[in-house]
Coordinates of C-alpha atoms in Angstrom, one line a residue:
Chain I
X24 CA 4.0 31.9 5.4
X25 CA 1.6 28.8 5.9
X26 CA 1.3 25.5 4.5
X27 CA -0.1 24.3 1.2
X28 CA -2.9 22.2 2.1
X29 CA -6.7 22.2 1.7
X30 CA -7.1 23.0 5.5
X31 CA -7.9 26.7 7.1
X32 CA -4.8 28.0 8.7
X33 CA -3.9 29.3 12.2
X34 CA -1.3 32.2 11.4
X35 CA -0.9 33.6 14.7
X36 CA -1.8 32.7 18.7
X37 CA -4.3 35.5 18.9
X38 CA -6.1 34.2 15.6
X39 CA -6.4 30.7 17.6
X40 CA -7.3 32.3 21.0
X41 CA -10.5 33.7 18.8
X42 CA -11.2 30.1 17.2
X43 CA -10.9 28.6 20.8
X44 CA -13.2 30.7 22.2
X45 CA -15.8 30.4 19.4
X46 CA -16.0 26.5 19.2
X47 CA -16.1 23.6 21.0
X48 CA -14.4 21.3 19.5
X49 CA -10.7 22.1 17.6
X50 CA -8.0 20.3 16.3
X51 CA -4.7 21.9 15.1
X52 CA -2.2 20.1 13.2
X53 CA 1.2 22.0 13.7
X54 CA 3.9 21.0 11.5
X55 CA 5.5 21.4 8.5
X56 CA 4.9 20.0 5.0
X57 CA 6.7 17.3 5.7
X58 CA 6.5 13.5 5.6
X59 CA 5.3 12.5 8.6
X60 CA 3.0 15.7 8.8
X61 CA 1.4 15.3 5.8
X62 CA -0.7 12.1 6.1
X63 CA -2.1 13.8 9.2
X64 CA -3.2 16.6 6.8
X65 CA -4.6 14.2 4.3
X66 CA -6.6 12.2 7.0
X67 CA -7.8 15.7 8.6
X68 CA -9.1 17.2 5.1
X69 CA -10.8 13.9 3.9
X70 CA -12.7 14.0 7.6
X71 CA -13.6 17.5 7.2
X72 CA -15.0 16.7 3.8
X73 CA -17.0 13.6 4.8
X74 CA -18.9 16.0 6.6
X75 CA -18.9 13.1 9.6
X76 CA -17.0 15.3 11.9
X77 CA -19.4 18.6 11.3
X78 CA -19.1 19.5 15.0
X79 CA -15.5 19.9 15.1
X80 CA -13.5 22.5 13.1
X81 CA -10.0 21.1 12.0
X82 CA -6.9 23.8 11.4
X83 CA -2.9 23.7 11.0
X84 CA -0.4 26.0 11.7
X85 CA 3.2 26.5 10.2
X86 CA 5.7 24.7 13.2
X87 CA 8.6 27.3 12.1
X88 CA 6.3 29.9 12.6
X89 CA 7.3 32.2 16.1
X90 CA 3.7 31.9 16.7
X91 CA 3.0 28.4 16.8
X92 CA 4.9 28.9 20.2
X93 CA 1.1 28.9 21.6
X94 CA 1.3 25.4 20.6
X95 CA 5.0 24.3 21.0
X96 CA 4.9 25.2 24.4
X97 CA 1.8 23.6 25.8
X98 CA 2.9 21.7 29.0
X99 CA 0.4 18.7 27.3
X100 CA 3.6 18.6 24.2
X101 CA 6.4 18.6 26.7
X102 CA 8.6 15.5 25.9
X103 CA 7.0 15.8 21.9
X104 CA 10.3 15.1 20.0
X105 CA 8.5 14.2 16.6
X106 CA 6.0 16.4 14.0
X107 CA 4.1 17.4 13.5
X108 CA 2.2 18.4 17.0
X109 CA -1.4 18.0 16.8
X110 CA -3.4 19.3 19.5
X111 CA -7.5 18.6 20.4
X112 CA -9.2 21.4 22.1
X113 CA -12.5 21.2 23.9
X114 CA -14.4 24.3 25.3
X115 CA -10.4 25.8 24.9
X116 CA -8.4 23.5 27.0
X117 CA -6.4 20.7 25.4
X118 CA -8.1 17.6 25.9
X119 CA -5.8 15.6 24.4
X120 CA -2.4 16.3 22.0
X121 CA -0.2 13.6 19.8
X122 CA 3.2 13.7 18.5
X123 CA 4.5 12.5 15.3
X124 CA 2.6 11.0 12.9
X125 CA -0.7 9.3 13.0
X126 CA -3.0 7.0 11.3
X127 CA -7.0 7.2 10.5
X128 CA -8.1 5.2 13.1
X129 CA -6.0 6.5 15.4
X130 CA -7.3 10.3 14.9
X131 CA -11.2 9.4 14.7
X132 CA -10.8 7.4 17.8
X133 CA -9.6 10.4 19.6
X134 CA -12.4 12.6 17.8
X135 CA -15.1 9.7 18.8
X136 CA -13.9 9.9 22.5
X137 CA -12.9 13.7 23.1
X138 CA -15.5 15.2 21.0
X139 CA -18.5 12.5 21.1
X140 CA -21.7 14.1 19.6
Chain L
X1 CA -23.2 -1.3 -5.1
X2 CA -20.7 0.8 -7.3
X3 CA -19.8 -1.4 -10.4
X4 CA -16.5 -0.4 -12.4
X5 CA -14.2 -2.3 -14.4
X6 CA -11.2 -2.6 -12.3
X7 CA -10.5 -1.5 -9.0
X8 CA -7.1 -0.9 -7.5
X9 CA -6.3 -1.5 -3.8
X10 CA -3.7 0.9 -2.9
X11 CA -3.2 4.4 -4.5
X12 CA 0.9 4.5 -4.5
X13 CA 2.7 5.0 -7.3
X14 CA 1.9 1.8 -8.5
X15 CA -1.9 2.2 -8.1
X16 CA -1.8 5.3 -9.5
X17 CA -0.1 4.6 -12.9
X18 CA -2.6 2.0 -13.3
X19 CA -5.7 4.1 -13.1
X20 CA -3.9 6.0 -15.2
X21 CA -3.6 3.8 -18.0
X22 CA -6.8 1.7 -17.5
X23 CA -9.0 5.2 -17.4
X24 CA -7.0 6.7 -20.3
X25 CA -8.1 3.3 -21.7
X26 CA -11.8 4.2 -20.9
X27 CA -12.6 1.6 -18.1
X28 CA -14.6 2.5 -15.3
X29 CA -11.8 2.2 -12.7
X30 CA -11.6 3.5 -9.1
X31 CA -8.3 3.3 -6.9
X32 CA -9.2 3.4 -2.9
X33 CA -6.7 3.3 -0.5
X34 CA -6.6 3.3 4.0
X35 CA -4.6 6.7 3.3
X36 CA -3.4 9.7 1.3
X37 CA -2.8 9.0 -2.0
X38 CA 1.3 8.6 -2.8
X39 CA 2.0 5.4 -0.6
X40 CA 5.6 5.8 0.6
X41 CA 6.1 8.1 -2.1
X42 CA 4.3 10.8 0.1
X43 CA 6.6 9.9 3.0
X44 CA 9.9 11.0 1.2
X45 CA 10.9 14.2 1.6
X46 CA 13.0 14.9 -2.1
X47 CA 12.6 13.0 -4.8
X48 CA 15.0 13.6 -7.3
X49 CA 15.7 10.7 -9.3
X50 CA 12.0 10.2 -10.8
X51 CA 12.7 11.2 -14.4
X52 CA 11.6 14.5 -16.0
X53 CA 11.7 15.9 -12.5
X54 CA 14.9 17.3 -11.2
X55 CA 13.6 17.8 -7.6
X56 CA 10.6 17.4 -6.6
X57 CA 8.8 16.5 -3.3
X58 CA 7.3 13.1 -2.5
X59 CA 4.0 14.7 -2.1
X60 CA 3.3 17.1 -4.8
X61 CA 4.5 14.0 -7.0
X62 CA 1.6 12.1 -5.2
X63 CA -0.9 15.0 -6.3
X64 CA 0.5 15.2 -9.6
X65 CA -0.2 11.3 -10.2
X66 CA -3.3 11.6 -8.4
X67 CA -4.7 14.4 -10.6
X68 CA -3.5 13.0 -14.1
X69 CA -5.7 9.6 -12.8
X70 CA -8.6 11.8 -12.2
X71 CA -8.3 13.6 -15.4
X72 CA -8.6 10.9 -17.1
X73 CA -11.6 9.7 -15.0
X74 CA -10.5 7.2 -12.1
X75 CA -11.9 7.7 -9.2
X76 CA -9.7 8.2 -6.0
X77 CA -10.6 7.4 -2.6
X78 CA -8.5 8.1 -0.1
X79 CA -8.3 7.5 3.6
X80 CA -11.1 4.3 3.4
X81 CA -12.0 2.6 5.9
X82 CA -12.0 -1.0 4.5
X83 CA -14.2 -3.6 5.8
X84 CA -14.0 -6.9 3.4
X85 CA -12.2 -7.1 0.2
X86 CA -13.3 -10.7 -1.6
X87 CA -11.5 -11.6 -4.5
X88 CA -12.4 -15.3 -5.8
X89 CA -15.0 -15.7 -8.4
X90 CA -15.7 -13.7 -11.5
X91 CA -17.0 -10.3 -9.5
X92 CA -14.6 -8.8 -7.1
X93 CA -15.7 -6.5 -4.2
X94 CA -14.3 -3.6 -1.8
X95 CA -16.7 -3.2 1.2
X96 CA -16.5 0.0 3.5
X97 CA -17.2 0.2 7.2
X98 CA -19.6 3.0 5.6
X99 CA -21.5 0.3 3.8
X100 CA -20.6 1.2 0.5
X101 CA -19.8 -1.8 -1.9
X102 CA -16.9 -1.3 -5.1
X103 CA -17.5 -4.4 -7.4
X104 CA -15.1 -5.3 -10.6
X105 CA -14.4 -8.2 -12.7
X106 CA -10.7 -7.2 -12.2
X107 CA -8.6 -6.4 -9.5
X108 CA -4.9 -4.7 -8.8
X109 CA -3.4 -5.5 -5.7
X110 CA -1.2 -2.3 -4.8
X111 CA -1.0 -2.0 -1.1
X112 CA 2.8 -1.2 -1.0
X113 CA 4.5 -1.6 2.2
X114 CA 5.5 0.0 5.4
X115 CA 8.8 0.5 7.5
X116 CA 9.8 -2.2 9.6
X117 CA 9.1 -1.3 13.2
X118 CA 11.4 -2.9 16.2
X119 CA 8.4 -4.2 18.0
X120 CA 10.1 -4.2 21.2
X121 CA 8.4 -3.1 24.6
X122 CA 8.2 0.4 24.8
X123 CA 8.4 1.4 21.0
X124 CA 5.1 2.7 20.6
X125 CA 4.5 4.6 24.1
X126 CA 8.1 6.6 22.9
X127 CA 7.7 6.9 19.3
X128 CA 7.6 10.8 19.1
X129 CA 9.1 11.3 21.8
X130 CA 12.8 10.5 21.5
X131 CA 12.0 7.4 18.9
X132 CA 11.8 8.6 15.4
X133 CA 11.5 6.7 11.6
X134 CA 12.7 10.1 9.5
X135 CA 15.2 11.9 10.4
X136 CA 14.7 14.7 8.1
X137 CA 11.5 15.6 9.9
X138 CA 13.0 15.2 13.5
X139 CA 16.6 15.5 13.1
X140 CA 16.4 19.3 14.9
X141 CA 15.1 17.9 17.7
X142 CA 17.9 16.5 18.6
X143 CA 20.5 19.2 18.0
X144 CA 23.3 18.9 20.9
X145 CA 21.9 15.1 21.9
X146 CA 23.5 11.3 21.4
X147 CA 21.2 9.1 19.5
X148 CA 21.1 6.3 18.1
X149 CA 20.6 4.8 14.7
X150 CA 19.3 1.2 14.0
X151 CA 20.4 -1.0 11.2
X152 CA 22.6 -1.4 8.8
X153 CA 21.6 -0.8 5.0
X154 CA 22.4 1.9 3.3
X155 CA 19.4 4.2 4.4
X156 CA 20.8 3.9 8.2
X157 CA 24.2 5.1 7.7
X158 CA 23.1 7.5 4.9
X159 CA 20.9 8.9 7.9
X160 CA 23.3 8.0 10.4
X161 CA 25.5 10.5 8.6
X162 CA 23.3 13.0 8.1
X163 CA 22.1 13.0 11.6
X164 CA 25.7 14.6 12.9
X165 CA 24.1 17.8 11.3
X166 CA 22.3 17.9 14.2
X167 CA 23.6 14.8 17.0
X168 CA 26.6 15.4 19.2
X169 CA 27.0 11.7 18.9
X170 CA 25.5 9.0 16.9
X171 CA 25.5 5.2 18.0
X172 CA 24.7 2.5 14.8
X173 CA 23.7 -0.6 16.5
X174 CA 23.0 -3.1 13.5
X175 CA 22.5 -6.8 14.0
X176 CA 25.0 -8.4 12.7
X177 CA 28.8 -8.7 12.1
X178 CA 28.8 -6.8 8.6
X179 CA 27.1 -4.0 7.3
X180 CA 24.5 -4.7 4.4
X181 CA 25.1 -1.3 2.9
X182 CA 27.7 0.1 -0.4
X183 CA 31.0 0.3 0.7
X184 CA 30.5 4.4 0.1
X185 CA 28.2 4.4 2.6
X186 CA 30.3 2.3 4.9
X187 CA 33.5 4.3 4.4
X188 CA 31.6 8.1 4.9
X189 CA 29.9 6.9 8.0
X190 CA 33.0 5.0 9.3
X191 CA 35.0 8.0 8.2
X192 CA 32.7 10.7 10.2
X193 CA 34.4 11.0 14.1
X194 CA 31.0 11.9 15.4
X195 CA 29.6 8.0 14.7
X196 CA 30.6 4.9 16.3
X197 CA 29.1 1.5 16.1
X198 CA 27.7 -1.5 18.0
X199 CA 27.8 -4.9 16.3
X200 CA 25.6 -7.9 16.4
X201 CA 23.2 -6.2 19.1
X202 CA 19.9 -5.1 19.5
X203 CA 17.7 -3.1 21.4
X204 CA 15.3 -5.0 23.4
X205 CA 13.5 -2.3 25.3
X206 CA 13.0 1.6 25.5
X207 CA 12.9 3.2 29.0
X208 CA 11.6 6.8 29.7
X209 CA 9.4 9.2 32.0
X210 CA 7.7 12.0 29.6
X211 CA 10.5 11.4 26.5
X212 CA 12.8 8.0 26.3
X213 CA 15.6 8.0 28.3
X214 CA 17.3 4.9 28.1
X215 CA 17.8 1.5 25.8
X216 CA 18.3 -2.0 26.7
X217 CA 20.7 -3.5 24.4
X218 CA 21.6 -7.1 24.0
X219 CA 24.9 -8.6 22.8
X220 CA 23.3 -10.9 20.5
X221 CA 26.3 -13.8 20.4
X222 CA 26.5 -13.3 24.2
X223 CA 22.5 -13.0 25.2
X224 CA 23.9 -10.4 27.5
X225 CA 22.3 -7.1 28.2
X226 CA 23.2 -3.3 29.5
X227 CA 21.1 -0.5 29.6
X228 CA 22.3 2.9 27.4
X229 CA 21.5 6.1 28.3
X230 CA 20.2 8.1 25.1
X231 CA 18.4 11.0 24.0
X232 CA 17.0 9.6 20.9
X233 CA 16.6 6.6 18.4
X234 CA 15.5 6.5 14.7
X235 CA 15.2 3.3 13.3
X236 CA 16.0 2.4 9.2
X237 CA 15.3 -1.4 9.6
X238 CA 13.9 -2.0 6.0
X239 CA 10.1 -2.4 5.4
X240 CA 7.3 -5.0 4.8
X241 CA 4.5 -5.2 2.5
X242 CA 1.0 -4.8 3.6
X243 CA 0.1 -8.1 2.4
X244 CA -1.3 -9.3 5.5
X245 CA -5.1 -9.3 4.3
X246 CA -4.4 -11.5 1.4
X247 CA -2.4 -14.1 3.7
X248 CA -4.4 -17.8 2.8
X249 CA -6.1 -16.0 -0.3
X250 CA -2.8 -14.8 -2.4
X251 CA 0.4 -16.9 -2.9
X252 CA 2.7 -14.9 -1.2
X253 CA 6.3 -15.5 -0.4
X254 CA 8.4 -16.5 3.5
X255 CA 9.0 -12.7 3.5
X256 CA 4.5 -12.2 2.8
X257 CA 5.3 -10.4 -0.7
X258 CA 2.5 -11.5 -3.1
X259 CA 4.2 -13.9 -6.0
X260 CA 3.2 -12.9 -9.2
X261 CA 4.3 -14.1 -12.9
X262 CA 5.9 -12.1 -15.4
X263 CA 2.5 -10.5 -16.3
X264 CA 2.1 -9.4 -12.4
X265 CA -1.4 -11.9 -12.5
X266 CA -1.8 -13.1 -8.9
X267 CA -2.8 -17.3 -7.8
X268 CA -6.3 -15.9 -8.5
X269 CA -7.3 -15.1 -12.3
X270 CA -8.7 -11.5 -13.0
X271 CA -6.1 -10.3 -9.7
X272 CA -3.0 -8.5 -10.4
X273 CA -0.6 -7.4 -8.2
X274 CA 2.3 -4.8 -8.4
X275 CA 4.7 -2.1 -6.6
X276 CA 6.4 -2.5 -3.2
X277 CA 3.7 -5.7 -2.2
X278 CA 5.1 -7.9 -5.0
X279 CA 8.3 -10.4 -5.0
X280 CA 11.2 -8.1 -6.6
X281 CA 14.7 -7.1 -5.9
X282 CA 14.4 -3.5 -6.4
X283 CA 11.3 -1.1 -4.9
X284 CA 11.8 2.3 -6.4
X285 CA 9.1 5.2 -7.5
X286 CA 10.2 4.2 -11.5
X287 CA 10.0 0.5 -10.7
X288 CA 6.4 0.7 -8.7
X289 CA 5.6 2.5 -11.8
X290 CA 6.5 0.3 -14.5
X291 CA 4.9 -2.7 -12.4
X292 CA 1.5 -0.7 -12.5
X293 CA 1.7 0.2 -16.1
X294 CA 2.4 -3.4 -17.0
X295 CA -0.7 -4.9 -14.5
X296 CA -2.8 -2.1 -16.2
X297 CA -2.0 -3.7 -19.8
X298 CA -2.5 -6.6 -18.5
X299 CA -5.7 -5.9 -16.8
X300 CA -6.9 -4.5 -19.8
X301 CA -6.0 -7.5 -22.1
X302 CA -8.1 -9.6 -19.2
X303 CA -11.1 -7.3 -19.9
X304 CA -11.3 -7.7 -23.5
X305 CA -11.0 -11.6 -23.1
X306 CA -13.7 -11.8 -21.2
X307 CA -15.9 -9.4 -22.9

């Protein structure tokens, strides 16, 4: 199962082992089609679209799924008590991760600082 | 600069329905809003008293309305980044941080609104972690735990309610003395053994390490405060309108919703206003609706006069 959006899809922790290890710069939305995860999904497929954020590859993952374990455990979402999870990867190690939901500014200025050009 | 008949700040259902009937009208309109499209619409989780619909969520109802304005040739923008919107005079603009200018001789204010936040200290270094506005996306976290619900309208004891799904215990701390809520409301959450309430208090803080921990609440009658432990707090305290741009350049209301007259027109001639930004008594999905089908008429009306 994985979520209806526009986005490319992280179905299992070995699939985003493979992506880690081929890019630099990742961010994973995990959540659920739900209200607060949503707008996050918006804001991450109109960025990938704008073509502004070429250097970074943007994915979600299914929160429900036994998989996205490789993301509900990180030590960086301990405490995380709202969806959806979303998690900024640089050269594989999380470089930053967010809980519950967030706004545009809010997600480019991470991508500006984390993943400057 | 990108010239169009009408643009529409604010692609909720309000927006929406008006670039529906102003581009099924043939005018050049575009609808551009700060996020997805669906306003507050997107944010419910089942909507099933929009008609023709039995159940359906929030946001495919968003993408339906989105894709019938685009069929009939609006233009959507979504997620802008809005630099200067100018409104007096006879041309109208949108300006992006990207530099890109949307001019119009007419205008639809639609920017909806927002829930209410507490704005106390600690609110935002917590929210997600034990502090929570939807409890149907976050309810499981808290399976086993005492929370807390604020307020005391019907959403918050409707919530409050369905929070014992998952809550061991739930606190309501509301305000004042009464509820604001239907007496059904009242009498299910007074009637469930797993709520209890606090009266005419407030939380004035939120304490944690990693997650939230612990509230401060005051006894407002008294001024005196005690600290709660508490696994987790969602808040139903009501919502503004994001009407804070047009504050000195609309007429707006003590409570900042934009006063409009029976035709939604604005204080400035050519801007309309309608949905969840405007003075009403009841902000529904049918009633944002209606109040963009009516601005849309009427924007179209303005058109032809001045044409």
């Amino acid at each position: 199962m994985t979520l209806y959006t526009n986005l490319n899809h992280v179905e299992t922790a070995s699939q985003l082992e493979k992506i880690l290890q081929e890019n630099e710069n990742v961010m994973v939305c995990c959540g659920r089609m739900g209200p607060m995860c949503v707008p996050v999904y918006g804001i991450m497929e109109d960025l990938e679209k704008s073509g502004k954020y070429d250097h970074v590859k943007f994915y979600d993952m299914l929160f429900d799924s036994p998989e996205a374990g490789v993301i509900r455990n990180l030590p960086e979402c301990r405490g995380f008590m709202g969806l959806p999870f979303t998690v900024y990867y640089k050269n594989g190690k999380v470089a930053k991760a967010t809980s519950s939901i967030q706004n545009l500014d809010q997600i480019t200025d991470i991508l500006d600082d984390k993943f400057a050009k | 600069m990108n010239q169009f008949d009408t643009i529409i700040l604010g692609a909720g259902p309000a927006g929406l329905t008006a670039g529906i009937y102003l581009s099924r009208a043939k005018r050049k309109v575009v609808v551009i809003d700060k996020g997805i499209p669906g306003g507050q619409m997107v944010l419910t989780h089942e909507v099933a008293n929009y008609p023709g619909f039995e159940n359906i969520s929030g946001y495919m109802l968003s993408m339906n309305m989105k894709k019938q304005a685009e069929l009939f040739g609006a233009k959507v923008i979504s997620n802008a980044s809005i630099k200067e919107v100018q409104l007096e005079g006879k041309t109208k603009t949108v300006t992006l941080t990207n530099g890109e200018v949307y001019s119009a001789p007419s205008f639809i204010v639609a920017t909806g609104g927002r829930s209410r936040q507490l704005g106390v200290t600690g609110e935002s270094d917590f929210t997600g972690r034990g502090i929570s506005y939807c409890a149907t996306c976050d309810g499981d976290f808290f399976t086993g735990k005492e929370i807390i619900v604020v307020g005391g309208g019907n959403t918050a004891l409707e919530e409050a309610v369905a929070l014992t799904t998952y809550a061991k215990k739930v606190t309501v701390v509301h305000q004042f003395a009464q509820w604001q809520a239907f007496n059904s409301a009242i009498q299910e959450m007074e009637e469930n053994p797993a709520i209890d309430a606090i009266m005419e208090s407030r939380i004035v803080e939120f304490r944690g390490n990693e997650k939230l921990q612990e509230v401060v609440i005051e006894h407002i009658p008294s001024g005196s405060t005690y600290v709660k432990p508490i696994d987790g707090v969602f808040v139903f305290i009501g919502y503004v309108p994001n009407t804070e741009y047009f504050k000195g350049i609309l007429d707006l209301n003590q409570w900042g919703e934009i006063v409009v007259n029976d035709g939604l027109q604005t204080s400035i001639k050519g801007v309309y206003a309608a949905g969840d930004s405007i003075v009403k008594r009841y902000r529904q999905i049918t009633t944002a609706v209606s109040d963009g089908t009516i601005a849309a008429l009427n924007v179209a009306e303005f058109l032809n006069s001045i044409e």
